[in-house]
Amino acid sequence: MKSESTAERILGSMSSESVSTRNQEWWKRSAIYEIAPISFQDSNGDGKGDLRGLIGRIEYLEWLGVGAVWMTPVYPSPMLDFGYDISEFCDIDPLFGSLADFDRLVGELHRRDIRLILDFVPNHTSDQHAWFNESRSSRANPRRDWYVWRDAGANGGPPNNWLSRFGGSAWAWDEQTGQYYYHSFLVGQPDLNFRNPQVRAAMADVLRFWMRRGVDGFRVDASAVLAEDELLRDDPPNLKADESTPPPQRLKRIFTDDRPESMLYLEEFRQVIDEFDARMLAGEVQGKTDRIGHFYGEKKPRLHLPLNFALLDSPWDALSLQANIDAYLKAIPDKAWPCWVIGGHDKKRIASKLGQAQLRNLAMLFLTLKGTPFLFAGDEIGMEQVEIPREQIQDPFEKLVGGFGLNRDPERTPMRWNGERHGGFTSGEPWLPLGADLLERNIKRLRDDKHSLLWLYRHLLQLRRQEPILVDGEYVPVRSRNDILVYKRADRSGEMLIALNLVHEPRKLHFEGRGTLLLSNRLDRASGAVECPSLLRPDEGIIVKLAH
Ligand code: NOJ
């Protein structure tokens, strides 16, 4: 990327060595914006978003100020699982466009100093992938061992009790060759056999293929489940499970998740990433806070950014948040770079949990904590869970394990660009409904209102670029009291105080010293002196530059 970014200009006074480190580590200062292209912008009226549609919306991404886009899979796929069932790793599905469209997308993003991260799905392929067709054709096929094949158990049933995450046994019987194959997810998503070095080499080449096309990094899908126990030991029961627990979660995944071999394979991926300049590896780690740390690696590096969902999972009160932030920061290695995810294509929209009034505090929180922020397209306009009529359900999770509230369609609905028919997303019939609150929450409406949540995102993203302390400054906890979550960011240049009133009533803020208001999340207060005590209005959050 040749053009000089705003951040680079701000850093003009730094030594060239530290500037180059910062360029290498662009992912520390960029907010990462997840886009599911199928739901972003349709350009050909088929009701599904595509790459040309996305290219037409880059102006918006630049206006908003995100530093990178993470795109969910756009590879050829039968689309049984939102494109996570891939039948060819090095191509683009015609639904989304072509490789030429992809190259244009990379060029247009880079021209505006926006990086592109792809979803990398190494754990499994579609059962329509040529590798699997070969593998299942005979036991003697050279690719037989590219997947996980086992004989039936003693009773003629599956080899052990492992469960698919999408319901039922994780083993599928293949009549022709008389063996079972393993699938962590759908029957149509057979797991690759990562113990086979040829598989690892082939997947490393997939990474190289996309990096040569200019991709800046990857989000590794299901990175915790690449290898399973070689002895096929049965998983024990989950003693916390009861009738309300979805059946796939009624065993503890001791022998399928987080195996030491999976960690070695992540180290290998990282080596491939490091063959290229300034690339980044994030990853889905499928675990709670206490399981995140080892994904960073110890002697050998693994992921730069194992995704952290602590804010999504935390109860929304000052004491719980303060504790969960602390627990996460303690759980990762000392030198690890944190990250904070507030939405995603598998996660219920947080707006439906917090309510609109607190979304401004959420924005201020995850964009001022130390670490890389991740948001999902639509979070910046407060998109909520959209009700999906039964006959329109698409998600296989809901179809296979219905009735447990697992449907992921409600968070995957199309982006609303304006209040017109189908929100400006498509001229055809959208693949999922847009939602009843379209008129209230759409980009045009919020972009026209300079006090909106969308403008708050824009201001916060700008502030992160202007104030290096918000990127590199240390996170300094402050004792939170009176329903106000408080912390500071500090570096040699000074300190910033962030105070978020987490209730719908006014609260008095006490802090040491005095300072200047940089931003109120209501966007209606001029910058000016802030003294202690200070009154925060209901749901108000502020950023104060402290005077020394
Ligand atoms: C994780 C992805 O985020 C999810 O959407 C998908 O269903 C599974 N991996 C299977 O690939």
PDB file of N, CA, C and O and ligand atoms in Angstrom, residues 81 84 124 166 185 189 219 221 284 345-346 408 412, ligand 1:
ATOM      1  N   ASP A  81     -24.134 -23.626   4.891  1.00  0.00           N
ATOM      2  CA  ASP A  81     -23.811 -23.000   6.168  1.00  0.00           C
ATOM      3  C   ASP A  81     -23.186 -21.628   5.921  1.00  0.00           C
ATOM      4  O   ASP A  81     -22.040 -21.385   6.286  1.00  0.00           O
ATOM      5  N   TYR A  84     -19.662 -21.333   4.859  1.00  0.00           N
ATOM      6  CA  TYR A  84     -18.592 -22.008   5.611  1.00  0.00           C
ATOM      7  C   TYR A  84     -18.458 -23.479   5.193  1.00  0.00           C
ATOM      8  O   TYR A  84     -17.789 -24.257   5.860  1.00  0.00           O
ATOM      9  N   HIS A 124     -12.577 -27.838   7.791  1.00  0.00           N
ATOM     10  CA  HIS A 124     -13.438 -28.726   7.006  1.00  0.00           C
ATOM     11  C   HIS A 124     -13.630 -28.174   5.602  1.00  0.00           C
ATOM     12  O   HIS A 124     -13.366 -26.998   5.339  1.00  0.00           O
ATOM     13  N   PHE A 166     -23.713 -29.185  15.300  1.00  0.00           N
ATOM     14  CA  PHE A 166     -25.027 -28.907  14.716  1.00  0.00           C
ATOM     15  C   PHE A 166     -26.014 -30.045  14.969  1.00  0.00           C
ATOM     16  O   PHE A 166     -27.007 -30.173  14.271  1.00  0.00           O
ATOM     17  N   PHE A 185     -19.116 -30.189  12.244  1.00  0.00           N
ATOM     18  CA  PHE A 185     -20.293 -29.352  11.994  1.00  0.00           C
ATOM     19  C   PHE A 185     -21.305 -30.185  11.179  1.00  0.00           C
ATOM     20  O   PHE A 185     -21.670 -31.264  11.619  1.00  0.00           O
ATOM     21  N   GLN A 189     -20.086 -31.073   5.863  1.00  0.00           N
ATOM     22  CA  GLN A 189     -18.819 -30.368   6.141  1.00  0.00           C
ATOM     23  C   GLN A 189     -17.803 -31.343   6.766  1.00  0.00           C
ATOM     24  O   GLN A 189     -17.470 -31.234   7.952  1.00  0.00           O
ATOM     25  N   ARG A 219      -9.138 -14.440   9.399  1.00  0.00           N
ATOM     26  CA  ARG A 219      -9.795 -14.856  10.641  1.00  0.00           C
ATOM     27  C   ARG A 219      -9.949 -16.368  10.497  1.00  0.00           C
ATOM     28  O   ARG A 219     -10.616 -16.853   9.580  1.00  0.00           O
ATOM     29  N   ASP A 221     -11.333 -19.771  11.040  1.00  0.00           N
ATOM     30  CA  ASP A 221     -12.596 -20.328  11.522  1.00  0.00           C
ATOM     31  C   ASP A 221     -12.316 -21.557  12.380  1.00  0.00           C
ATOM     32  O   ASP A 221     -11.451 -22.372  12.055  1.00  0.00           O
ATOM     33  N   GLU A 284     -11.194 -17.538  15.569  1.00  0.00           N
ATOM     34  CA  GLU A 284     -12.309 -17.909  16.439  1.00  0.00           C
ATOM     35  C   GLU A 284     -11.832 -19.032  17.344  1.00  0.00           C
ATOM     36  O   GLU A 284     -11.359 -20.058  16.856  1.00  0.00           O
ATOM     37  N   HIS A 345     -21.474 -12.694  13.055  1.00  0.00           N
ATOM     38  CA  HIS A 345     -22.539 -13.425  12.362  1.00  0.00           C
ATOM     39  C   HIS A 345     -23.046 -14.632  13.130  1.00  0.00           C
ATOM     40  O   HIS A 345     -24.008 -15.262  12.711  1.00  0.00           O
ATOM     41  N   ASP A 346     -22.381 -14.982  14.249  1.00  0.00           N
ATOM     42  CA  ASP A 346     -22.874 -16.091  15.091  1.00  0.00           C
ATOM     43  C   ASP A 346     -23.431 -15.586  16.413  1.00  0.00           C
ATOM     44  O   ASP A 346     -23.805 -16.394  17.271  1.00  0.00           O
ATOM     45  N   ARG A 408     -29.359 -18.206  13.892  1.00  0.00           N
ATOM     46  CA  ARG A 408     -28.439 -17.078  13.676  1.00  0.00           C
ATOM     47  C   ARG A 408     -28.926 -16.138  12.575  1.00  0.00           C
ATOM     48  O   ARG A 408     -28.288 -15.124  12.301  1.00  0.00           O
ATOM     49  N   ARG A 412     -28.189 -11.858  11.029  1.00  0.00           N
ATOM     50  CA  ARG A 412     -27.556 -11.869   9.700  1.00  0.00           C
ATOM     51  C   ARG A 412     -28.375 -11.132   8.651  1.00  0.00           C
ATOM     52  O   ARG A 412     -28.101 -11.240   7.456  1.00  0.00           O
TER      53      ARG A 412
HETATM   54  C1  NOJ B   1     -17.771 -20.915  12.731  1.00  0.00           C
HETATM   55  C2  NOJ B   1     -18.517 -19.945  11.888  1.00  0.00           C
HETATM   56  O1  NOJ B   1     -18.399 -18.670  12.459  1.00  0.00           O
HETATM   57  C3  NOJ B   1     -19.943 -20.426  11.835  1.00  0.00           C
HETATM   58  O2  NOJ B   1     -20.782 -19.487  11.249  1.00  0.00           O
HETATM   59  C4  NOJ B   1     -19.968 -21.744  11.107  1.00  0.00           C
HETATM   60  O3  NOJ B   1     -21.266 -22.261  11.148  1.00  0.00           O
HETATM   61  C5  NOJ B   1     -18.998 -22.733  11.735  1.00  0.00           C
HETATM   62  N1  NOJ B   1     -17.721 -22.185  12.071  1.00  0.00           N
HETATM   63  C6  NOJ B   1     -18.734 -23.880  10.806  1.00  0.00           C
HETATM   64  O4  NOJ B   1     -17.829 -23.471   9.815  1.00  0.00           O
END
